[in-house]
Short mmCIF file of C-alpha atoms in Angstrom, two decimals:
data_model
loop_
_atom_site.label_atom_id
_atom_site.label_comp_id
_atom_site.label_asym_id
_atom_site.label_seq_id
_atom_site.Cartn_x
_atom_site.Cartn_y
_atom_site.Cartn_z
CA UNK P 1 -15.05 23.16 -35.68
CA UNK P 2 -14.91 26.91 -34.88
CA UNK P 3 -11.63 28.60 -34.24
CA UNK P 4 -10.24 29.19 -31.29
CA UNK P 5 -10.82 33.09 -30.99
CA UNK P 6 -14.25 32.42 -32.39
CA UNK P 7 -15.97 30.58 -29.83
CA UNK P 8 -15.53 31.56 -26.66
CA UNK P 9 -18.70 34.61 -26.99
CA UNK P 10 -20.73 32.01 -29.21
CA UNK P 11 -20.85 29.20 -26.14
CA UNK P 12 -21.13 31.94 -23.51
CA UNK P 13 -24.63 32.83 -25.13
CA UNK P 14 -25.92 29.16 -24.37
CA UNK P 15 -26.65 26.47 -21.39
CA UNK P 16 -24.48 23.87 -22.09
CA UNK P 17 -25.05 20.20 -21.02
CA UNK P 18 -21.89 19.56 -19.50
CA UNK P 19 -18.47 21.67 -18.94
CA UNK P 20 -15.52 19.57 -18.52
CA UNK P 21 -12.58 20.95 -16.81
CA UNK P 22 -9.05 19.50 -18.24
CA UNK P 23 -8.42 18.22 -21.06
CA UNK P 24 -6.41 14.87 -19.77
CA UNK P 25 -6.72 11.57 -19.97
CA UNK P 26 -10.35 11.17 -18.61
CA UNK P 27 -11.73 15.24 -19.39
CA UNK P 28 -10.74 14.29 -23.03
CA UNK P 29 -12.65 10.87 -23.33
CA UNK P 30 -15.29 11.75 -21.45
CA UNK P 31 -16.15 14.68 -22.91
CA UNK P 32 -16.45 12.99 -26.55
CA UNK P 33 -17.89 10.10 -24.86
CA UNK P 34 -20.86 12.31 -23.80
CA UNK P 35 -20.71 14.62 -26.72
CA UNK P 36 -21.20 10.88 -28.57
CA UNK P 37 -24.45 10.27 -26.44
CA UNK P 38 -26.00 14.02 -27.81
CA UNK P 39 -24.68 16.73 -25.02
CA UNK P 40 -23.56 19.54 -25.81
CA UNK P 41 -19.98 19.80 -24.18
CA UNK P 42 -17.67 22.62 -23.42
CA UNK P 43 -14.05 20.99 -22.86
CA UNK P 44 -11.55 23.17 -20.98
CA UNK P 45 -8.00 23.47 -20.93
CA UNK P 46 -4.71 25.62 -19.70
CA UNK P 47 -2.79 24.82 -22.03
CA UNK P 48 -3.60 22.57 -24.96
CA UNK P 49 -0.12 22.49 -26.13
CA UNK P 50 1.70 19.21 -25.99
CA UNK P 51 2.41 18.15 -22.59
CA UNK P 52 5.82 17.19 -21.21
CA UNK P 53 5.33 14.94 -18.28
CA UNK P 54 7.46 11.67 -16.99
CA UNK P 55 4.57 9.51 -16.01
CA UNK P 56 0.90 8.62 -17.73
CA UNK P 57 3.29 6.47 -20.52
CA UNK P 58 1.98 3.31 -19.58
CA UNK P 59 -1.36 1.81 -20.28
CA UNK P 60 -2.34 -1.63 -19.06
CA UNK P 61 -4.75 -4.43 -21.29
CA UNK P 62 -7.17 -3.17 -19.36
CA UNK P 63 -7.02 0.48 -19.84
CA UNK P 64 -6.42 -0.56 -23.37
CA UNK P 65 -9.79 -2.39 -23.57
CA UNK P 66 -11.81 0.81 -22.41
CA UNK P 67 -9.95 2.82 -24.79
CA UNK P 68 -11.57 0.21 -27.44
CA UNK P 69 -14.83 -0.07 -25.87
CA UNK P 70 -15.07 3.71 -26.29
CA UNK P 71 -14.40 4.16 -29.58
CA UNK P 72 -11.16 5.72 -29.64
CA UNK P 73 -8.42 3.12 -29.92
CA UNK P 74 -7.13 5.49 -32.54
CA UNK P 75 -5.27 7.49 -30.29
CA UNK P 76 -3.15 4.72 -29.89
CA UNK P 77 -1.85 5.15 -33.68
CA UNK P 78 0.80 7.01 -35.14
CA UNK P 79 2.12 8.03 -31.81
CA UNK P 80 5.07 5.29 -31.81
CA UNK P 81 3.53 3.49 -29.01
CA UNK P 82 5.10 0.41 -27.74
CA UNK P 83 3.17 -3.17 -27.13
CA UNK P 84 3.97 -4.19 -23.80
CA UNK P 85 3.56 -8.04 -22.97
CA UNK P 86 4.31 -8.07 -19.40
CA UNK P 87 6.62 -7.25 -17.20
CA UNK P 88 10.92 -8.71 -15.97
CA UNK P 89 11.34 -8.47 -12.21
CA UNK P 90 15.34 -8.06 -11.45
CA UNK P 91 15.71 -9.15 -8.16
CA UNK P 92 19.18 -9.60 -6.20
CA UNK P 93 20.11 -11.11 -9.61
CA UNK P 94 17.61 -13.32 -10.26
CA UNK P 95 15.39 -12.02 -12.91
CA UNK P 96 11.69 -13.55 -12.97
CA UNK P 97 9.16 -13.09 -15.65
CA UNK P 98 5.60 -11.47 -14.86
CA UNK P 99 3.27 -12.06 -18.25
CA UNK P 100 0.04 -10.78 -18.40
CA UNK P 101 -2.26 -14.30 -18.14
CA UNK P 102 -4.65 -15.32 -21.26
CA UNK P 103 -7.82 -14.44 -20.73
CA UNK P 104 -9.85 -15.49 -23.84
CA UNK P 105 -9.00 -19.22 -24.76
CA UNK P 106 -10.57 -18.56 -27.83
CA UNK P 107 -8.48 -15.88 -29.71
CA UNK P 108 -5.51 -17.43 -27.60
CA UNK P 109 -3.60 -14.07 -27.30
CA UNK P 110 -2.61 -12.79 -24.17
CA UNK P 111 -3.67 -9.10 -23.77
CA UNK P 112 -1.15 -6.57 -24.30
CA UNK P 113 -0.52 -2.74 -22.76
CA UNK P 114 1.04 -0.26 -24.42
CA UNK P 115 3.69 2.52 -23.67
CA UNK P 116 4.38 6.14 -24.79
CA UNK P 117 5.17 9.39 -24.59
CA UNK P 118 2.38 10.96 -22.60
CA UNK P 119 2.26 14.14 -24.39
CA UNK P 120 1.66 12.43 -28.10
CA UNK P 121 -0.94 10.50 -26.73
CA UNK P 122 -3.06 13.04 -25.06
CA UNK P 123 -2.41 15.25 -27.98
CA UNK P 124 -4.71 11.86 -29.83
CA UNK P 125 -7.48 12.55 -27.31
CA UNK P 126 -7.72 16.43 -28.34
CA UNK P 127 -7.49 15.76 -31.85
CA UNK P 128 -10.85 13.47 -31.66
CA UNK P 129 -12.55 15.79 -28.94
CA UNK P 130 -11.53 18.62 -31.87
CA UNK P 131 -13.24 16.71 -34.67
CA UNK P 132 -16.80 15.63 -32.48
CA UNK P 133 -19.28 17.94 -33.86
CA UNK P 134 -20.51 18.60 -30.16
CA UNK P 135 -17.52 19.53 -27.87
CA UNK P 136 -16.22 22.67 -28.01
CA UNK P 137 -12.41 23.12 -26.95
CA UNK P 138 -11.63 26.09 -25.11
CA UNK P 139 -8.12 27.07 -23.94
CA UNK P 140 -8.68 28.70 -20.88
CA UNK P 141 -8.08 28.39 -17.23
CA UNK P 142 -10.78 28.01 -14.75
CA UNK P 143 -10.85 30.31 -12.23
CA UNK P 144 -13.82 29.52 -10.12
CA UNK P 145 -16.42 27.39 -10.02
CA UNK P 146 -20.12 29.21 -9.97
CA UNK P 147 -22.46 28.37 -7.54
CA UNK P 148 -26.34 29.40 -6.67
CA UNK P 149 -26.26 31.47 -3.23
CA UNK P 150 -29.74 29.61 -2.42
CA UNK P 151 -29.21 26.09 -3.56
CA UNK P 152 -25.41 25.87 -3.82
CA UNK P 153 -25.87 23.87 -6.61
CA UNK P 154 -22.60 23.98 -9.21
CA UNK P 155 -23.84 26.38 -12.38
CA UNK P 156 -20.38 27.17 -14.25
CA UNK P 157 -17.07 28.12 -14.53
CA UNK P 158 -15.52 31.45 -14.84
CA UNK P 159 -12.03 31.36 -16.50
CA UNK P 160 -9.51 33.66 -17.86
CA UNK P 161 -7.91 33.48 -21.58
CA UNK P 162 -4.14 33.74 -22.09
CA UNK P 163 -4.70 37.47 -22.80
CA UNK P 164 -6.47 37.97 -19.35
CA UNK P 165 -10.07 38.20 -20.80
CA UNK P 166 -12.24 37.21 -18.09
CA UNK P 167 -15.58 34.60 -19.37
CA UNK P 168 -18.04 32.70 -17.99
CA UNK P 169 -19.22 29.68 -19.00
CA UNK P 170 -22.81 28.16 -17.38
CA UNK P 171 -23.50 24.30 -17.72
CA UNK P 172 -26.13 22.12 -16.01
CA UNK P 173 -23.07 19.78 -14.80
CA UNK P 174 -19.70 20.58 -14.36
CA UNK P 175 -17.23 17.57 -14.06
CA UNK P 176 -13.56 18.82 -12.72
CA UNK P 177 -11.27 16.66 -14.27
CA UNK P 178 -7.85 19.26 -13.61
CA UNK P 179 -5.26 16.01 -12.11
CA UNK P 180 -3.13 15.82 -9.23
CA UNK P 181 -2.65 19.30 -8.03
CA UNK P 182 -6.75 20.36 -8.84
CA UNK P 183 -7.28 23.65 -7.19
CA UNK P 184 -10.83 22.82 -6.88
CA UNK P 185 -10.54 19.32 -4.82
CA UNK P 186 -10.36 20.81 -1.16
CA UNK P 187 -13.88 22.83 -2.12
CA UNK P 188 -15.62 19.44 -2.24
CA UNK P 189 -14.00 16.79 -0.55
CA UNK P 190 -11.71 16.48 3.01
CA UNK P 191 -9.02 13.85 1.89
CA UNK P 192 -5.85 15.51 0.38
CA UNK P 193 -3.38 13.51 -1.02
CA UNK P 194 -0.65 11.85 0.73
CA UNK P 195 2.92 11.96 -0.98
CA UNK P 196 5.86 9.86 0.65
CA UNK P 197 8.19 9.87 -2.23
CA UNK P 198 8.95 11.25 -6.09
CA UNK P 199 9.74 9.86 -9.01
CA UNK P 200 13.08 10.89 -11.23
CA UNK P 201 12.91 10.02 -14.28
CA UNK P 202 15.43 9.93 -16.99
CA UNK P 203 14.90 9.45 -20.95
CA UNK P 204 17.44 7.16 -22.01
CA UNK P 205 18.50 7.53 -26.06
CA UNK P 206 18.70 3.99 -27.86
CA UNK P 207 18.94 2.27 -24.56
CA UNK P 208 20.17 -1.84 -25.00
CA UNK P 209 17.11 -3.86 -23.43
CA UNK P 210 17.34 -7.49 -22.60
CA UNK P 211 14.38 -8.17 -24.03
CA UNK P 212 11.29 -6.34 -26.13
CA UNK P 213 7.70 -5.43 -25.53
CA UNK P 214 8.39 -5.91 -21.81
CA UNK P 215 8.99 -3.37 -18.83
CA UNK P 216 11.37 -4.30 -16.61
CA UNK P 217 10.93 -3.26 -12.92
CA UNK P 218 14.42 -3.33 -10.30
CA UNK P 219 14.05 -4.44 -6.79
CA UNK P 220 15.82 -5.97 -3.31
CA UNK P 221 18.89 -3.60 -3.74
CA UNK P 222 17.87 0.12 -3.36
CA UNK P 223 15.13 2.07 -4.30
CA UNK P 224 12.41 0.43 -6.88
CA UNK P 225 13.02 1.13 -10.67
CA UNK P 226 11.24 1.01 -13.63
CA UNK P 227 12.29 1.01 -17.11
CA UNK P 228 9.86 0.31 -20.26
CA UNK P 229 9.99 1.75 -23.98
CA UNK P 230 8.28 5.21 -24.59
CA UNK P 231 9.26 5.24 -27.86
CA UNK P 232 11.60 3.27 -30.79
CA UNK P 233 14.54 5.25 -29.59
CA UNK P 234 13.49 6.59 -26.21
CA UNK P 235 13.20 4.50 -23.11
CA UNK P 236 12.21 5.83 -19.72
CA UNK P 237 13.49 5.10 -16.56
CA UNK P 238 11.87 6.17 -13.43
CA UNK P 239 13.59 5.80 -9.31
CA UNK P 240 11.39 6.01 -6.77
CA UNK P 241 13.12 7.94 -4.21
CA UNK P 242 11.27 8.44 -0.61
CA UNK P 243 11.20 11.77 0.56
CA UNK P 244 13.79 10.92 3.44
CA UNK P 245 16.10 9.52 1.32
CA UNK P 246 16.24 12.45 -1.08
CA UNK P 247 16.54 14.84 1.65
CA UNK P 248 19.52 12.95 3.05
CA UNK P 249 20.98 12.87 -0.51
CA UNK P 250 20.25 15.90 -1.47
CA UNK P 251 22.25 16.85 2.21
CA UNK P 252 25.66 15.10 0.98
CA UNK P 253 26.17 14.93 -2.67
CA UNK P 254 23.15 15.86 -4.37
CA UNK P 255 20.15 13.84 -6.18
CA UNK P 256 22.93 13.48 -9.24
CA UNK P 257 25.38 11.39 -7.24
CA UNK P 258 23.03 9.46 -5.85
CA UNK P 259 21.47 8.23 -8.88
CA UNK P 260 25.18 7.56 -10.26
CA UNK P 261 26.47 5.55 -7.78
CA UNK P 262 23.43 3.83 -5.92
CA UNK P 263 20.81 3.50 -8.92
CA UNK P 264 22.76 3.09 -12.15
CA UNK P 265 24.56 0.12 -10.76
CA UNK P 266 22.02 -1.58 -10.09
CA UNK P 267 19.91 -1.69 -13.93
CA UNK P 268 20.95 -3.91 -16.10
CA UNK P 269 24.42 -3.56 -17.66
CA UNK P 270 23.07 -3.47 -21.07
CA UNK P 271 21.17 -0.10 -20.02
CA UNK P 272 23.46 1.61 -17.63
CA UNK P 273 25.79 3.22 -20.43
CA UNK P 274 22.55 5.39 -22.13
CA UNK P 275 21.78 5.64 -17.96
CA UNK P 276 25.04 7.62 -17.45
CA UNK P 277 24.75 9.58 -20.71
CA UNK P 278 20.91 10.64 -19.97
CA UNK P 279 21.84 11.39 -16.50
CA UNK P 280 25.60 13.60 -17.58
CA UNK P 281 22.98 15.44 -20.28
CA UNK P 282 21.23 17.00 -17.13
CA UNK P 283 17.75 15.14 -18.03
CA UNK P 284 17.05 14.34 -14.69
CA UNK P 285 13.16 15.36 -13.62
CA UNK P 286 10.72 14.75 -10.73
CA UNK P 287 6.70 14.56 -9.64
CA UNK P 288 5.45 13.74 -6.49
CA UNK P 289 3.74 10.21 -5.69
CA UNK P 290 0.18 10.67 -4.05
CA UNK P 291 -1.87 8.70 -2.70
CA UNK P 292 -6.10 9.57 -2.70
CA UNK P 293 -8.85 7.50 -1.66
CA UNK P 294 -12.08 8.30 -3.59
CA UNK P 295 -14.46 10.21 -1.58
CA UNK P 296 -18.21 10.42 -2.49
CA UNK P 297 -19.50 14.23 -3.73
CA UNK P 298 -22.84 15.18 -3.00
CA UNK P 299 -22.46 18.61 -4.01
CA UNK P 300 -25.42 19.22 -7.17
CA UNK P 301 -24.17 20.47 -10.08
CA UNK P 302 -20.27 19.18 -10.23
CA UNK P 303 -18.81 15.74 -10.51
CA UNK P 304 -15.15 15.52 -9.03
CA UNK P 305 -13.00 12.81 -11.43
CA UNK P 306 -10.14 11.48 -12.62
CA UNK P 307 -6.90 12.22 -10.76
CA UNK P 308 -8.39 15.03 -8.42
CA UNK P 309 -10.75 12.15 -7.35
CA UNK P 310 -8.75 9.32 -6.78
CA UNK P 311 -4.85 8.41 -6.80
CA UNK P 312 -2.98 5.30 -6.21
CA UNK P 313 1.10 5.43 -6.78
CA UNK P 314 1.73 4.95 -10.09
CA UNK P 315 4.45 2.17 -9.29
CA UNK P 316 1.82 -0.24 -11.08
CA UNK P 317 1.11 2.09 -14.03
CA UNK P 318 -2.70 1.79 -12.94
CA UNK P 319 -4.12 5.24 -13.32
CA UNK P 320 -4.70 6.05 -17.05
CA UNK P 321 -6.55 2.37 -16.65
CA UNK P 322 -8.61 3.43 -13.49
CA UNK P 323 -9.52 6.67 -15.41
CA UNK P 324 -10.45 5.27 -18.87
CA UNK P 325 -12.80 2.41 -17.25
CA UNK P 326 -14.32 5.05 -14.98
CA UNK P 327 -15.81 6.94 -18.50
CA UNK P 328 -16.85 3.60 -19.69
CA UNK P 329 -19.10 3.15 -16.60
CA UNK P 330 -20.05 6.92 -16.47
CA UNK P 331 -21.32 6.26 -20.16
CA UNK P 332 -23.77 3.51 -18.85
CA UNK P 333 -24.64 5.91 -15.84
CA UNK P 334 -25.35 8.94 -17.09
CA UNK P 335 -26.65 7.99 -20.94
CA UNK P 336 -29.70 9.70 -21.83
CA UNK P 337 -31.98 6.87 -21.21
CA UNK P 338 -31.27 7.47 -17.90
CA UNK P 339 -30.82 11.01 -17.66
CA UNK P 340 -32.38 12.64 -20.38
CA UNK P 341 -31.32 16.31 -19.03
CA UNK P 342 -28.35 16.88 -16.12
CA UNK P 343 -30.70 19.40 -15.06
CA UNK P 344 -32.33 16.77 -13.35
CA UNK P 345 -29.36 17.18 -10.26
CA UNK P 346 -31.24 15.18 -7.80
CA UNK P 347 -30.65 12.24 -10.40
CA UNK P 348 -27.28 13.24 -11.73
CA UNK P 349 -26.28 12.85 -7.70
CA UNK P 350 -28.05 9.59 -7.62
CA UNK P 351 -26.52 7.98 -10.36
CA UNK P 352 -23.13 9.58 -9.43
CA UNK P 353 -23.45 7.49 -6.21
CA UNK P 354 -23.74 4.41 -8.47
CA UNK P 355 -20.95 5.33 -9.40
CA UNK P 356 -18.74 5.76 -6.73
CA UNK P 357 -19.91 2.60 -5.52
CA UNK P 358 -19.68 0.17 -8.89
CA UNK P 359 -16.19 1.27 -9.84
CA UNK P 360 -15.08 -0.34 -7.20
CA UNK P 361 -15.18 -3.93 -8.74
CA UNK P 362 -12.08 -2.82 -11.23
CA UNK P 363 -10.83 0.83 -8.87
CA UNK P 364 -10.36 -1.29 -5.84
CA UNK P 365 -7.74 -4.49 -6.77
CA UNK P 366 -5.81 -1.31 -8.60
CA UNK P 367 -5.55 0.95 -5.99
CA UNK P 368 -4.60 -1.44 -3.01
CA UNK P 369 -2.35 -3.40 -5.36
CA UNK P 370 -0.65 -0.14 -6.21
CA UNK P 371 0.11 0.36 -2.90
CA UNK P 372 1.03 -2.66 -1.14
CA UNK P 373 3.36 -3.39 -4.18
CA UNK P 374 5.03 -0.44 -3.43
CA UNK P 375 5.69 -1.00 0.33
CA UNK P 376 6.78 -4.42 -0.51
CA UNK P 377 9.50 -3.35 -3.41
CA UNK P 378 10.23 -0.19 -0.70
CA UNK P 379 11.45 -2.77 1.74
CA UNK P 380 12.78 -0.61 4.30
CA UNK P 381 12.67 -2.94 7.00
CA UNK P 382 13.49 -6.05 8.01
CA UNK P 383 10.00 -8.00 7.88
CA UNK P 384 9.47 -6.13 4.94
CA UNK P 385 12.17 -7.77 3.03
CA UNK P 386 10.83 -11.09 4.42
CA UNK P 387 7.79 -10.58 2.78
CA UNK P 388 9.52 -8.94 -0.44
CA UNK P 389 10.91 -12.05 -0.73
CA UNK P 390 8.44 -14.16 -0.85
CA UNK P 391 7.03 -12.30 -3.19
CA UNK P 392 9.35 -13.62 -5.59
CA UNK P 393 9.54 -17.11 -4.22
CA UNK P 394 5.45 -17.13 -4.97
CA UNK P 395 5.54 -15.72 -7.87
CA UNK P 396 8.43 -17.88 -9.40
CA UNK P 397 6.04 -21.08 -9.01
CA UNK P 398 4.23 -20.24 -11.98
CA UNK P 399 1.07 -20.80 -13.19
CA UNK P 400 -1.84 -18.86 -11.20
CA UNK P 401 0.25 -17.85 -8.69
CA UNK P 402 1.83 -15.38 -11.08
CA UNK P 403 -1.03 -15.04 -13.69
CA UNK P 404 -3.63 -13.66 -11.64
CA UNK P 405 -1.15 -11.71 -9.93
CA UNK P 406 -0.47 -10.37 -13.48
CA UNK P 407 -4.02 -10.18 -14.55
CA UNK P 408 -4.80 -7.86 -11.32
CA UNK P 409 -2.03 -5.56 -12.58
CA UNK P 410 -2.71 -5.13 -16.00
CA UNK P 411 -6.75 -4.52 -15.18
CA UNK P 412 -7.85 -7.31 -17.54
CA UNK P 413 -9.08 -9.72 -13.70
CA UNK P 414 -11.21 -7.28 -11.26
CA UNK P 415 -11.54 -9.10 -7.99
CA UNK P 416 -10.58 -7.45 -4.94
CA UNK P 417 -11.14 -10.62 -3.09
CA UNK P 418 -8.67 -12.52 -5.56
CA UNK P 419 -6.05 -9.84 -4.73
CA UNK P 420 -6.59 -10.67 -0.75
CA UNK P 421 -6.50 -14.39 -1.17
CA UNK P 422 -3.30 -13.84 -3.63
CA UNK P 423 -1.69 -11.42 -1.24
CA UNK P 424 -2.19 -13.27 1.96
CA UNK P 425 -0.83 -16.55 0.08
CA UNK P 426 2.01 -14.63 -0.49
CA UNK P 427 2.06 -14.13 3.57
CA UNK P 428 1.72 -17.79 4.09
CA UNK P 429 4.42 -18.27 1.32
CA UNK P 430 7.03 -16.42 3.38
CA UNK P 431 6.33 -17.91 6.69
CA UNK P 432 6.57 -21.06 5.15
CA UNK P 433 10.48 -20.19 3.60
CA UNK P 434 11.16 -18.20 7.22
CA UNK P 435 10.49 -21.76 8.72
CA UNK P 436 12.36 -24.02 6.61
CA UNK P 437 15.30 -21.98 7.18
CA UNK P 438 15.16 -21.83 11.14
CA UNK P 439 14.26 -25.43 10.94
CA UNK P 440 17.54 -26.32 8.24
CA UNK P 441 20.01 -24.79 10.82
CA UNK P 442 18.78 -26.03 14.43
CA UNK P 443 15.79 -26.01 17.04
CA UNK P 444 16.72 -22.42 18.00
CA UNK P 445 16.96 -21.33 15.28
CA UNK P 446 13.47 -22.60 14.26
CA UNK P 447 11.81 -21.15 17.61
CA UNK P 448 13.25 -17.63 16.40
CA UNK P 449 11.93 -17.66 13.02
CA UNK P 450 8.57 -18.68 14.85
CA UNK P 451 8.92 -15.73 16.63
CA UNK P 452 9.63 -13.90 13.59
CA UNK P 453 6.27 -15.06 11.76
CA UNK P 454 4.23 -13.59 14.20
CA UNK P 455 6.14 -10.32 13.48
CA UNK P 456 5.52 -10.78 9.42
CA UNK P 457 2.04 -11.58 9.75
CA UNK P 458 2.07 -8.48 11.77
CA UNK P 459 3.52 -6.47 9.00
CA UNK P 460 1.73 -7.97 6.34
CA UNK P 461 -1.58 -7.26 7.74
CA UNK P 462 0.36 -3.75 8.32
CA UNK P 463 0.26 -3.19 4.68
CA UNK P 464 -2.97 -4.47 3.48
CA UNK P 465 -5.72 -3.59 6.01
CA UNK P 466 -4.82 0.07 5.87
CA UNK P 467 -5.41 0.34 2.37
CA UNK P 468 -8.12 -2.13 2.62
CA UNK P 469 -10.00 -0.18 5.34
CA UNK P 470 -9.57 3.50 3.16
CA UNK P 471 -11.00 1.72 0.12
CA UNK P 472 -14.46 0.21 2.40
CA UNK P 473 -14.66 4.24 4.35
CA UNK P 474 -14.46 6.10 1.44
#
């Protein structure tokens, strides 16, 4: 591989097949993934030191399996990355346990995930796009993308070094790959992400967990937590804090106090003591939670992916999954028995609309799932809790009513249509307790918590159909 300082005039000289912009999760597997299938590949990148960020530590079976599939489960290796089994739902102080289901009766091993720090993971990625003979790594940031006055088809990239040396690089398809805050999203598509809330995230030092291999997520009392192993020492814990309530807290005491004496109390004792020290050492840091529905591009010459394409909140720890299946299906797609030269736009856009629409039998389950979770562990109302609830109640009866539930989370069952049943069951579930209890305490009672139902149902559908109807539009 050519140095750094070497290549940038070298590639300039030459068409290349594709130019990937970002070198994240999905820029860096799919450039080696198409390097692998005989392009020539130009990967770009602001800054390919490690990166520092608080979420993209948590990889579900499924993402796990595309890793594999790939060719690159390597990068989960010598990167102190922790197995995670399944998931412990604290709830009001009940605490109920969410496995991920078996899936092959054969091997009889339940799939795992795996958590870890972000930055030693993605740091994996570069080091194999590094060593393919045909991908080129270029630190650089992209400026603008190139486009032909007549056709307005997508030619290239012009970028600027670190030492302000303006270059140009042309390609016959340029896939934009540059995450949440892309600066080249609003050129091709007219959804912008929606952000309600952040997360804060602390890194807690030798943190006491009840149990091992599992992530542990905190509901029914305040905001929704999440705590799971990033490393053999470091644990991460992550509040979701609406943007209302920070505001408010941020008004009295400060985002500190709040997290002291509303959050911390609430974890698990075993883990509130490295809470408090991780949150006294000043580690406290935030992102923003977005939410973007995929939207098809039909612009020739530039593919739109990964986060700048499509986020769901990462409550669920769905997106690195998403992402990583998305390059296995783009591999099918766009192999060169299909496309022999990208080129050939008017068949690069075709099978980019395959695309869009085949990703959603695994995109789909994740993305509503992500979100109706998250307004159901939000609770911030009164029907809301009903349903939050039953949630638990359902869940608690075992078997498939908290497999598949599982199996939808950790990507390893793709059925939107099992989600619906699963989440309108869950509905019917909490009717069914609202009822009881009217009907335990008198006849009035019971004719209320009628009335009520008709108000949950309301809510539930609320939740779903919203969600439901972006993911059929877009």
């Amino acid at each position: 591989m050519p140095a750094f300082s070497d290549i940038p005039g070298e590639i300039a000289r030459e068409r290349l097949d594709v130019l990937v912009v970002g070198a994240g999760v999905l820029g860096s597997a799919l450039a080696v993934t198409l390097a692998r299938q005989g392009r020539n590949v130009l990967l770009l990148e602001r800054n390919l030191e490690e990166p520092n960020r608080i979420v993209g530590e948590l990889l579900q079976p499924g993402g796990v399996a595309a890793l594999q599939q790939l060719g690159m489960g390597e990068c989960l290796e010598e990167i102190d990355a922790i197995p995670v089994e399944g998931y412990e739902i604290f709830y009001r102080g009940e605490n109920i346990m969410f496995r991920y289901p078996l899936t092959d009766p054969v091997i009889k091993r339940r799939p795992q995930g795996r958590s870890f720090h972000h930055g030693r993971f993605i740091m994996k990625l570069r080091e194999i796009a590094r060593n393919e003979k045909r991908v080129h790594v270029v630190e650089a940031t992209a400026k603008e993308l190139l486009r032909c006055k007549e056709s307005k088809q997508v030619i290239g990239v012009m970028c600027s070094t670190r030492n302000q040396k303006e270059q140009t690089y042309f390609a016959d398809l340029t896939i934009v790959a540059d995450g949440q805050a892309s600066k080249f999203r609003c050129q091709y598509t007219k959804h912008t992400p929606i952000t309600t809330s952040r997360f804060w995230a602390l890194e807690l030092i030798d943190a006491v967990l009840p149990s091992h291999h599992i992530a542990y997520g905190v509901i029914g009392s305040g905001p929704p937590i999440l705590i799971y192993q990033i490393g053999l020492h470091e644990t991460r814990l992550l509040i979701d804090i609406p943007s209302t309530v920070y505001e408010a807290a941020s008004r009295a005491h400060g985002i500190k106090h709040y997290v002291l004496t509303s959050v911390i109390p609430d974890l698990p004792a075993s883990v509130q003591p490295a809470a408090t020290a991780a949150l006294e050492k000043g580690g406290l840091r935030s992102m923003p939670n977005s939410w973007l529905p995929a939207a098809m591009n039909t612009t020739p010459g530039v593919a739109i992916l990964g986060d700048a394409f499509n986020m769901r909140h990462p409550l669920t720890g769905g997106g690195m999954t998403v992402a990583l299946n998305d390059v296995v299906l783009l591999r099918q797609l766009l192999g060169p028995e299909i496309i022999p030269t990208f080129s050939d736009t008017r068949l690069v856009v075709e099978q980019m609309s395959r695309f869009h629409w085949k990703r959603r039998g695994y995109s789909t389950s994740l993305n509503i799932l992500a979100q109706a979770l998250y307004t159901l562990f939000i609770a911030d109302d009164p029907q809301l809790q009903i349903l939050q609830r039953g949630f638990i109640r359902y869940i608690q009866l075992g078997g498939k009513c908290v497999e598949e539930p599982a199996g939808l989370m950790g990507g390893v069952i793709r059925s939107p249509w099992l989600l619906f049943y699963h989440f309108l069951s869950v509905a019917l579930y909490s009717l069914g307790i609202l009822i009881r209890e009217g009907y335990a305490l008198s006849v009035w009672h019971l004719i209320g918590a009628i009335f009520e139902c008709f108000r949950v149902f309301a809510k539930a559908v609320v939740v779903i159909f919203p969600f439901l109807l972006s993911e059929l539009r877009s």
